[in-house]
Coordinates of C-alpha atoms in Angstrom, one line a residue:
X1 CA 0.2 -0.2 0.2
X2 CA 1.0 3.1 -1.4
X3 CA 2.5 5.8 1.7
X4 CA -0.2 8.1 0.9
X5 CA -3.4 5.7 1.7
X6 CA -1.3 4.8 5.3
X7 CA -1.1 8.4 5.8
X8 CA -5.2 8.9 5.1
X9 CA -5.5 6.1 7.2
X10 CA -3.8 6.8 10.2
X11 CA -4.8 10.2 9.7
X12 CA -9.0 8.3 9.9
X13 CA -7.6 6.6 12.0
X14 CA -6.4 9.6 15.2
X15 CA -8.9 11.4 14.8
X16 CA -11.4 8.9 15.0
X17 CA -10.0 8.3 17.8
X18 CA -9.7 11.6 19.3
X19 CA -14.1 12.4 18.3
X20 CA -14.9 9.6 20.6
X21 CA -12.4 10.1 23.0
X22 CA -13.6 13.7 23.8
X23 CA -17.6 13.0 24.6
X24 CA -15.8 10.3 26.6
X25 CA -14.3 12.6 29.4
X26 CA -16.5 15.5 28.8
X27 CA -18.7 12.7 30.0
X28 CA -15.9 11.8 32.9
X29 CA -15.8 15.1 34.1
X30 CA -19.5 16.1 34.5
X31 CA -20.0 13.2 36.2
X32 CA -16.8 13.2 38.8
X33 CA -17.5 16.9 39.0
X34 CA -21.2 17.2 39.6
X35 CA -21.5 20.2 37.2
X36 CA -24.8 21.2 36.1
X37 CA -25.5 22.7 32.6
X38 CA -28.2 25.0 32.6
X39 CA -31.4 24.0 30.4
X40 CA -31.9 26.2 27.9
X41 CA -28.1 25.0 26.7
X42 CA -28.8 21.2 27.1
X43 CA -30.0 20.9 23.3
X44 CA -27.0 22.7 21.9
X45 CA -24.6 21.0 24.1
X46 CA -26.1 17.5 22.8
X47 CA -26.0 18.8 19.3
X48 CA -22.4 19.7 19.6
X49 CA -21.8 16.1 21.0
X50 CA -23.7 14.5 18.8
X51 CA -21.8 16.2 15.7
X52 CA -18.2 15.4 17.3
X53 CA -19.7 11.3 17.9
X54 CA -20.2 10.8 13.6
X55 CA -17.3 12.9 12.7
X56 CA -16.1 10.2 14.6
X57 CA -18.1 7.8 12.9
X58 CA -17.8 9.4 9.5
X59 CA -13.2 9.0 9.8
X60 CA -14.0 5.4 11.3
X61 CA -15.7 4.2 8.1
X62 CA -12.9 5.9 5.9
X63 CA -10.7 3.6 7.5
X64 CA -11.8 0.8 5.8
X65 CA -12.3 2.3 2.3
X66 CA -9.4 3.9 1.6
X67 CA -10.2 3.1 -2.4
X68 CA -13.7 1.9 -2.3
X69 CA -17.3 3.4 -2.7
X70 CA -18.8 5.0 -0.2
X71 CA -20.8 2.5 1.7
X72 CA -24.8 2.8 2.1
X73 CA -24.0 3.2 6.0
X74 CA -21.1 5.2 5.1
X75 CA -23.6 7.7 3.5
X76 CA -26.0 7.4 5.7
X77 CA -23.6 8.8 8.7
X78 CA -22.3 11.8 5.9
X79 CA -25.9 12.5 5.3
X80 CA -27.1 12.5 9.2
X81 CA -23.9 14.4 10.5
X82 CA -24.5 17.2 7.7
X83 CA -27.8 17.4 8.6
X84 CA -26.7 17.3 12.9
X85 CA -24.0 20.2 11.8
X86 CA -26.2 22.1 10.0
X87 CA -28.9 22.5 12.8
X88 CA -26.2 23.1 15.5
X89 CA -25.6 25.6 13.9
X90 CA -28.9 26.9 13.0
X91 CA -29.5 26.2 16.1
X92 CA -26.6 27.9 18.2
X93 CA -26.3 31.0 16.1
X94 CA -28.8 32.7 17.9
X95 CA -27.4 31.4 21.3
X96 CA -24.0 32.4 21.0
X97 CA -24.5 35.7 22.4
X98 CA -26.5 33.8 25.2
X99 CA -23.5 31.4 25.6
X100 CA -21.2 33.9 25.9
X101 CA -22.9 36.0 28.0
X102 CA -23.6 33.0 30.4
X103 CA -19.4 33.1 30.4
X104 CA -18.8 36.3 31.0
X105 CA -21.3 36.1 33.9
X106 CA -19.7 33.2 35.9
X107 CA -16.5 34.8 35.8
X108 CA -17.7 37.5 37.3
X109 CA -19.2 35.5 40.1
X110 CA -15.9 33.5 40.4
X111 CA -14.4 37.5 40.3
X112 CA -16.8 38.0 43.2
X113 CA -16.8 35.3 44.5
X114 CA -13.0 35.8 45.0
X115 CA -13.0 38.7 46.6
X116 CA -15.4 38.1 49.3
X117 CA -13.2 35.2 50.0
X118 CA -10.3 37.7 50.1
X119 CA -12.3 40.4 52.7
X120 CA -13.2 36.6 54.4
X121 CA -9.8 36.1 55.3
X122 CA -9.1 40.0 56.1
X123 CA -12.1 40.4 58.2
X124 CA -11.1 37.1 60.0
X125 CA -7.3 37.9 60.8
X126 CA -8.7 40.5 62.6
X127 CA -7.9 41.1 66.7
X128 CA -10.5 39.2 68.1
X129 CA -11.3 35.1 68.3
X130 CA -13.3 33.5 65.7
X131 CA -14.1 29.8 65.6
X132 CA -16.7 27.0 64.5
X133 CA -17.9 24.1 66.2
X134 CA -20.6 21.3 65.2
X135 CA -23.1 20.3 67.5
X136 CA -21.4 18.1 70.0
X137 CA -18.9 21.2 70.4
X138 CA -16.3 20.5 68.6
X139 CA -14.0 22.8 67.1
X140 CA -14.2 22.9 62.8
X141 CA -12.3 26.3 62.2
X142 CA -10.1 29.0 64.5
X143 CA -8.8 31.9 63.2
X144 CA -4.8 33.6 63.4
X145 CA -6.2 35.3 66.6
X146 CA -6.6 31.4 68.0
X147 CA -3.5 30.1 66.5
X148 CA -1.7 33.3 67.9
X149 CA -3.1 33.7 71.4
X150 CA -3.2 30.4 72.3
X151 CA -0.1 28.7 71.0
X152 CA -1.4 26.4 68.3
X153 CA -1.4 25.6 64.8
X154 CA -4.3 25.9 62.3
X155 CA -5.1 22.0 62.5
X156 CA -3.9 21.1 66.8
X157 CA -7.6 21.3 67.9
X158 CA -9.6 20.5 65.0
X159 CA -12.3 17.8 66.1
X160 CA -11.9 18.4 70.0
X161 CA -13.5 19.5 72.8
X162 CA -12.7 22.5 75.0
X163 CA -12.7 20.1 77.5
X164 CA -9.7 18.8 75.2
X165 CA -7.6 22.0 74.6
X166 CA -8.4 24.2 77.8
X167 CA -6.8 23.7 81.0
X168 CA -10.4 24.1 83.7
X169 CA -12.2 21.5 83.4
X170 CA -15.0 23.5 84.6
X171 CA -14.5 26.3 82.8
X172 CA -14.3 24.3 79.6
X173 CA -18.0 23.0 80.5
X174 CA -19.1 26.2 81.1
X175 CA -18.6 27.1 77.6
X176 CA -19.8 23.9 76.2
X177 CA -22.8 24.9 77.8
X178 CA -23.0 28.3 76.3
X179 CA -22.4 26.5 72.9
X180 CA -26.1 24.2 73.5
X181 CA -28.0 27.1 74.9
X182 CA -27.5 28.4 71.4
X183 CA -28.2 25.2 69.8
X184 CA -31.5 24.8 72.1
X185 CA -32.6 28.7 72.0
X186 CA -31.6 29.0 68.0
X187 CA -30.7 32.2 69.1
X188 CA -27.4 35.0 69.6
X189 CA -26.0 34.4 72.7
X190 CA -23.7 37.0 74.7
X191 CA -22.1 36.3 77.6
X192 CA -18.6 36.7 79.1
X193 CA -16.6 33.5 79.4
X194 CA -13.6 32.8 81.8
X195 CA -11.3 31.2 80.0
X196 CA -7.5 31.0 81.0
X197 CA -4.6 30.4 78.2
X198 CA -3.1 27.2 78.8
X199 CA 0.2 27.8 80.7
X200 CA -1.0 30.8 82.0
X201 CA -2.9 31.5 85.9
X202 CA -3.6 34.5 85.1
X203 CA -7.3 34.8 84.3
X204 CA -8.0 35.6 80.8
X205 CA -12.3 37.2 79.8
X206 CA -14.1 37.2 77.1
X207 CA -17.0 38.9 75.4
X208 CA -18.6 36.3 73.4
X209 CA -21.5 36.3 70.6
X210 CA -22.0 33.0 69.5
X211 CA -24.9 32.5 67.0
X212 CA -26.4 29.3 65.1
X213 CA -26.3 28.3 61.9
X214 CA -27.0 25.7 59.3
X215 CA -24.1 24.3 57.1
X216 CA -25.7 24.1 53.5
X217 CA -23.9 21.5 51.7
X218 CA -24.3 19.4 54.9
X219 CA -27.4 20.1 57.0
X220 CA -25.9 20.0 59.8
X221 CA -26.6 23.1 62.5
X222 CA -23.2 25.1 63.2
X223 CA -22.2 27.2 66.6
X224 CA -20.0 30.3 65.0
X225 CA -18.6 32.6 67.7
X226 CA -16.7 36.2 68.0
X227 CA -14.7 36.7 70.9
X228 CA -13.0 39.8 72.2
X229 CA -10.7 39.8 75.1
X230 CA -12.4 42.4 77.6
X231 CA -9.9 41.6 80.4
X232 CA -8.2 45.2 80.8
X233 CA -11.3 46.2 81.0
X234 CA -12.8 43.9 83.9
X235 CA -9.4 44.5 85.8
X236 CA -10.7 48.5 85.5
X237 CA -14.1 48.0 87.0
X238 CA -12.4 45.9 89.3
X239 CA -9.9 48.2 90.3
X240 CA -12.5 51.3 90.5
X241 CA -14.8 48.8 92.8
X242 CA -12.1 48.4 95.2
X243 CA -11.6 52.4 94.9
X244 CA -15.3 53.4 95.1
X245 CA -14.7 50.9 98.6
X246 CA -12.0 52.5 100.1
X247 CA -13.5 55.2 99.9
X248 CA -16.4 54.5 101.1
X249 CA -14.9 53.6 104.1
X250 CA -12.8 56.3 105.1
X251 CA -15.9 59.1 104.2
X252 CA -17.7 56.8 107.0
X253 CA -14.3 56.9 109.3
X254 CA -13.8 60.8 108.4
X255 CA -17.8 60.5 109.4
X256 CA -17.2 59.0 112.6
X257 CA -14.7 61.3 113.5
X258 CA -17.1 64.4 113.0
X259 CA -19.3 62.9 115.4
X260 CA -16.7 62.6 118.1
X261 CA -16.0 65.8 117.6
X262 CA -19.7 66.9 117.9
X263 CA -19.8 64.7 121.0
X264 CA -17.2 66.3 122.6
X265 CA -18.1 69.9 121.2
X266 CA -21.4 69.4 123.5
X267 CA -19.4 68.0 126.4
X268 CA -17.5 71.0 125.9
X269 CA -20.3 73.4 126.1
X270 CA -21.9 70.6 128.7
X271 CA -19.0 71.8 130.9
X272 CA -18.9 75.5 130.1
X273 CA -22.7 76.0 131.7
X274 CA -21.7 73.7 134.0
X275 CA -18.8 75.9 135.5
X276 CA -20.8 79.2 135.1
X277 CA -23.8 77.8 137.1
X278 CA -21.2 76.4 140.1
X279 CA -19.6 80.2 139.4
X280 CA -23.1 81.9 140.2
X281 CA -24.7 79.3 143.2
X282 CA -20.8 80.3 144.9
X283 CA -21.3 84.2 144.6
X284 CA -25.0 83.7 145.8
X285 CA -24.1 81.2 148.9
X286 CA -21.4 84.3 149.8
X287 CA -24.1 87.5 149.8
X288 CA -26.1 84.9 151.8
X289 CA -23.3 84.8 154.3
X290 CA -23.0 87.9 154.4
X291 CA -26.4 89.1 155.9
X292 CA -25.5 87.0 158.4

């Protein structure tokens, strides 16, 4: 067989193999990724796939008929391929703009999602603690604030409850009880929680906002939380209370001294009055005595 004929056969074989493989790969891709096609583009998708498959049949039959007259089967495949290609072209012409719009919208949605994710990451890097727990109070996510404040990495606490990583069992139990209140009431809970840093006995106070939400991917309940360190404010408030108490004690002491001074002043007045009375009586006695 001449080299030209072999070249033709090999070219038809490669083209047929590619034409059959492309729809299969696209089908596997959609099956694995569970991607969906808008319903208004289904016909265009099927027509394009059918056109590619019939192109494959055409080239597959051409392998066996390099020098023979075209068979009725081959002719039928060519006619169907021509009809489908023409129908696909006529259908795709008015919908091409819609497809381009859908692609542009998808790209814009992707950019918007990326911007949203970037803003979310920047927000979660703020000077507060942010976390997500499941219904059993197991940690599913925590931000860099928790990692830096408690000296843990991004995976160390995942899947654990507060009782597994907090040093004080009673504090951990109170935190988990607050989580359950959120799940039962399905309301945002604002609470001050005392949670010590592992390895540090100093008390730390956190103003926590805990709220329930639903994981739409699984349908499970989740607990979201944001906590702010208010230890300095609590300590300042306690210092102010101590100062007020000391001031009240000093005020009471001053009031007692004032009452003592008033009492002494009254006693002095009484003594002074008694002294004048004694002098008057003495003079009267002298006069009476002189008369006799």
